[in-house]
PDB file of C-alpha atoms in Angstrom:
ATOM      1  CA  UNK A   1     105.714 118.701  73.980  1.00 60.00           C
ATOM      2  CA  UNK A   2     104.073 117.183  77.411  1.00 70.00           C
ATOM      3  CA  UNK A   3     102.618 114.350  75.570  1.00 70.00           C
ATOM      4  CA  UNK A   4     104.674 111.784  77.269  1.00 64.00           C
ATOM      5  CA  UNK A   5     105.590 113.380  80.201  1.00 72.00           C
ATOM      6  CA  UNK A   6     105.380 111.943  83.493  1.00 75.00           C
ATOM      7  CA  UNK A   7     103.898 114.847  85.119  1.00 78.00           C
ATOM      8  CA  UNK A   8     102.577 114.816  88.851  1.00 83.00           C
ATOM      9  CA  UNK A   9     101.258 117.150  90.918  1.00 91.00           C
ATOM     10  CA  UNK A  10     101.777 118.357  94.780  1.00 95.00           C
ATOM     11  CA  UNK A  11     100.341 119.829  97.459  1.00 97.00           C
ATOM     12  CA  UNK A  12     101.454 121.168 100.676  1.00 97.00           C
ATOM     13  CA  UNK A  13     100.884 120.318 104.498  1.00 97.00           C
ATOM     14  CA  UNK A  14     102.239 121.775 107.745  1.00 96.00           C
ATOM     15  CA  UNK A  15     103.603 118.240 109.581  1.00 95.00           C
ATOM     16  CA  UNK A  16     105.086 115.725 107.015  1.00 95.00           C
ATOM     17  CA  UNK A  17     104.944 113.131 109.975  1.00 94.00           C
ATOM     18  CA  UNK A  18     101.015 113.272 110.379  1.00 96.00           C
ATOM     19  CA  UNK A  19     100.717 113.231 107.358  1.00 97.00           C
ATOM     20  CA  UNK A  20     102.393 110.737 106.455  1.00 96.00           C
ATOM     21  CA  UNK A  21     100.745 108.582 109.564  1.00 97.00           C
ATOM     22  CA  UNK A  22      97.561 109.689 107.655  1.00 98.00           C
ATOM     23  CA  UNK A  23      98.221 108.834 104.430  1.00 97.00           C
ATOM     24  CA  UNK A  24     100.077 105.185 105.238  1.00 96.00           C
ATOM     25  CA  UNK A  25      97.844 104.128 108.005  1.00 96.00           C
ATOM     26  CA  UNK A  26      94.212 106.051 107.888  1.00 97.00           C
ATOM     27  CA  UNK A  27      93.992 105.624 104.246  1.00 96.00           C
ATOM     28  CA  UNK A  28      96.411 102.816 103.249  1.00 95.00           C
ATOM     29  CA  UNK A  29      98.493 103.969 100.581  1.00 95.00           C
ATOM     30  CA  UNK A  30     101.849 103.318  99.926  1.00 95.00           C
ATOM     31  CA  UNK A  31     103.888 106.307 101.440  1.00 96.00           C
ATOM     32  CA  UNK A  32     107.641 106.636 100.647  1.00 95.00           C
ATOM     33  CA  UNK A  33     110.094 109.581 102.052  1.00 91.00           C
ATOM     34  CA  UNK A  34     112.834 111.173 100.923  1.00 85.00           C
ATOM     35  CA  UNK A  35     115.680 111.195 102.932  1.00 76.00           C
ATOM     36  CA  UNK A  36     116.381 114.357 104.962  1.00 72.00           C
ATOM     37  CA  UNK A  37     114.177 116.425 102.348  1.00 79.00           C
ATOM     38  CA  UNK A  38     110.893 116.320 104.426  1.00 85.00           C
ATOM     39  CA  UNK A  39     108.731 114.990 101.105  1.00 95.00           C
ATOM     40  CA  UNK A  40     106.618 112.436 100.737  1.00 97.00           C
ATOM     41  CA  UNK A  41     105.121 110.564  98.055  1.00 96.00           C
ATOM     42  CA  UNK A  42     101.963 109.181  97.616  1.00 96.00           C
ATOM     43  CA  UNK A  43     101.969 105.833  94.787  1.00 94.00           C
ATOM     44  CA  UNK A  44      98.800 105.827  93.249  1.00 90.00           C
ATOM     45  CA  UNK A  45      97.420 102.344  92.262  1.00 85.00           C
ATOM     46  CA  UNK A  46      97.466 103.802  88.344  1.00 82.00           C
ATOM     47  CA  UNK A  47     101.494 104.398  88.530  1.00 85.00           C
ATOM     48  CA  UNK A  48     101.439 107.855  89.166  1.00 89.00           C
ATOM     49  CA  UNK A  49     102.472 109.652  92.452  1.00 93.00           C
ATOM     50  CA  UNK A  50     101.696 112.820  94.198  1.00 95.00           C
ATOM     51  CA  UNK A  51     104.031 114.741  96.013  1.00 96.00           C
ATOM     52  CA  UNK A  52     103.688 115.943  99.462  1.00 97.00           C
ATOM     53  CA  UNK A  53     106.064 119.061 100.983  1.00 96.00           C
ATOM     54  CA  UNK A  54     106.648 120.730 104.217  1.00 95.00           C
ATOM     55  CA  UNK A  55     105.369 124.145 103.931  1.00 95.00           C
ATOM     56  CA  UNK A  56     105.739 126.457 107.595  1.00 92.00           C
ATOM     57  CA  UNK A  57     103.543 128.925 106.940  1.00 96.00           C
ATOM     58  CA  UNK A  58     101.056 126.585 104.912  1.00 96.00           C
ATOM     59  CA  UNK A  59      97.386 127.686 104.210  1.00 97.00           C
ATOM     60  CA  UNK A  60      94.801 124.542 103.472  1.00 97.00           C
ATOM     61  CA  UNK A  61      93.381 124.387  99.953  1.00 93.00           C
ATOM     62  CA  UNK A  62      89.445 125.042 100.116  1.00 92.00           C
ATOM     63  CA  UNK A  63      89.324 122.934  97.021  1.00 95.00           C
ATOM     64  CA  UNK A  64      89.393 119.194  96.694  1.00 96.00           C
ATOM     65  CA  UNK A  65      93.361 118.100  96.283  1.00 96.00           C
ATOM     66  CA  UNK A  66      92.618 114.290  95.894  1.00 96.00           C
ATOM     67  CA  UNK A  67      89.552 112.299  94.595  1.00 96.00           C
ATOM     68  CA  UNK A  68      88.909 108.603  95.367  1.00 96.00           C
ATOM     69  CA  UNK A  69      87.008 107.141  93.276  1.00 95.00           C
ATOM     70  CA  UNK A  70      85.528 104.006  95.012  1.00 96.00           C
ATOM     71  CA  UNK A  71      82.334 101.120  93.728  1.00 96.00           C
ATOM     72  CA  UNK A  72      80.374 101.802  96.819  1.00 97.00           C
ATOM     73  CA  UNK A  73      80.587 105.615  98.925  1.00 98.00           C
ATOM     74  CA  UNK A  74      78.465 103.540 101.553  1.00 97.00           C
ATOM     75  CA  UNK A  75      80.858 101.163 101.882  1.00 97.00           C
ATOM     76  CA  UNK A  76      83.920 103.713 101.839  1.00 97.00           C
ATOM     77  CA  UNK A  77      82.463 105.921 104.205  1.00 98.00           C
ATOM     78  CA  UNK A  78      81.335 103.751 106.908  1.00 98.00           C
ATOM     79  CA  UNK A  79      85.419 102.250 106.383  1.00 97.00           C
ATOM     80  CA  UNK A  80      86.835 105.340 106.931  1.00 98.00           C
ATOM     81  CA  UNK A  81      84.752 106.658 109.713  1.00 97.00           C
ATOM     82  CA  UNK A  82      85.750 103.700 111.343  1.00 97.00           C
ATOM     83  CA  UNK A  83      89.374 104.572 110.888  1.00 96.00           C
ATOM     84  CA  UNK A  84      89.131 108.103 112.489  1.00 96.00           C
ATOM     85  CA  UNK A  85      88.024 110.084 109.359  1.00 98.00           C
ATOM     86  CA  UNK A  86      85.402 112.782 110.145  1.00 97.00           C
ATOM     87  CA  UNK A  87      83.747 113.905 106.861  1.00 98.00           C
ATOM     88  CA  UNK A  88      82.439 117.149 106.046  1.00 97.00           C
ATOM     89  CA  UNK A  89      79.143 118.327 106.105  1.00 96.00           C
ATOM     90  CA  UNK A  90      77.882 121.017 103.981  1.00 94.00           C
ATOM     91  CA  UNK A  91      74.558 123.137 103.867  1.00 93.00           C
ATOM     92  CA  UNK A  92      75.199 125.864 101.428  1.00 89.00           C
ATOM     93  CA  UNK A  93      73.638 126.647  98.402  1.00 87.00           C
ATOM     94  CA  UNK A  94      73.285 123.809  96.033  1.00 89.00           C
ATOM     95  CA  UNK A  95      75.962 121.860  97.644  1.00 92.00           C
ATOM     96  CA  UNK A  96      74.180 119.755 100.880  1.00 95.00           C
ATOM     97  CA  UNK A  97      75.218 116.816 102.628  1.00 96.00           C
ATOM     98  CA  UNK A  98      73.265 113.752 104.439  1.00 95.00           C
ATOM     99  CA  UNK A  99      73.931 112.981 107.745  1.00 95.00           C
ATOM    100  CA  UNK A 100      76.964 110.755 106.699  1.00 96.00           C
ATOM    101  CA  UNK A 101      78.301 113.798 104.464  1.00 96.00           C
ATOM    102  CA  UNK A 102      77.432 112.148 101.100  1.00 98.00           C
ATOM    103  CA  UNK A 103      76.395 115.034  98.833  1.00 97.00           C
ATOM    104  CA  UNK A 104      73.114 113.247  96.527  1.00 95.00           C
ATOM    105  CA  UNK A 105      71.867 116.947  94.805  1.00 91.00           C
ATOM    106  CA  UNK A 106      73.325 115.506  90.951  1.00 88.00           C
ATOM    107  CA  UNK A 107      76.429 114.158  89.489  1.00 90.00           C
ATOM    108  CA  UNK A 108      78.632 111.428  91.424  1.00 95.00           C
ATOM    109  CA  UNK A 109      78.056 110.672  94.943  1.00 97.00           C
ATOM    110  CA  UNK A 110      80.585 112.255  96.868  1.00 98.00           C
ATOM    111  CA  UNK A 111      81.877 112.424 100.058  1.00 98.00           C
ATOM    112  CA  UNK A 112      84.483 115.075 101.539  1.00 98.00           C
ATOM    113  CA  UNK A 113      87.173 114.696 104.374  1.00 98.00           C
ATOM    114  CA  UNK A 114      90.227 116.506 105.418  1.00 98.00           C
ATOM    115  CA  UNK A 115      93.546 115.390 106.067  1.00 98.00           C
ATOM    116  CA  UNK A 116      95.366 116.365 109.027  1.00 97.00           C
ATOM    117  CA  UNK A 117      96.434 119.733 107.732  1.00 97.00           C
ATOM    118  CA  UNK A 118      92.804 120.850 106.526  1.00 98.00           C
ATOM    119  CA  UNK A 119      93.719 119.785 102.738  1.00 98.00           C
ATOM    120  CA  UNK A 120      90.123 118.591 101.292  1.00 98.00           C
ATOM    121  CA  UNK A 121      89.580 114.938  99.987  1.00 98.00           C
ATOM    122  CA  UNK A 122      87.173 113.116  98.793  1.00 97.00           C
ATOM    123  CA  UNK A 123      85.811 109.550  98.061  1.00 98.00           C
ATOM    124  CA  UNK A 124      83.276 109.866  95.053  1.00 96.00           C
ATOM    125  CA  UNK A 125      81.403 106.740  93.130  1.00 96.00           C
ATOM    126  CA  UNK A 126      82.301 105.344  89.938  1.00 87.00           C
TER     127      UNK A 126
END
């Protein structure tokens, strides 16, 4: 039934216009709005989009909503740091981060951020 769908997914934040400064500018992806609606979408280099929505009484997701995968989380991270992004750093349990938040316990590199309304990203290896 779904097999050729064009499904997409969504995800809330609290100011459309930060985000959307955030989105377009910090991270450099192509933003477009919807007239007088309040949502944004996010084009994602593979054709897809996500979907972005005002929400007034919105709560952060304590999972990660978006995943970059990138050749080099060095490289990434030291970008974005230099673009304002201040990434996450995490000491619990089996999840720990270096002092440039890159989690190396197992698995893909990964690095976490937040976007201007607490949502959780991340840039992760290939």
């Amino acid at each position: 039934m779904f097999k050729s769908n064009n499904a997409f997914s969504g995800f809330s934040v609290n100011d459309t216009k930060k985000a959307k400064e955030f989105y377009s500018n910090t991270l450099g992806m192509e933003v477009t709005e919807e007239q007088n609606m309040g949502i944004l979408t996010l084009k994602i280099a593979n054709g897809s989009s996500v979907i972005i929505y005002p929400k007034e009484n919105h709560v952060p997701a304590t999972f990660t909503i978006l995943n970059f995968p990138v050749e080099n989380i060095e490289v990434a991270v030291d970008d974005l740091k230099k673009r304002g992004v201040i990434f996450e750093n995490y000491n619990e349990g089996d999840i720990k981060t270096d002092e440039k938040g890159i989690f190396r316990g197992g698995g893909p590199l990964i690095a976490w951020f937040k976007d201007p309304a607490g949502n959780i990203l991340s840039v992760l290896q290939q």
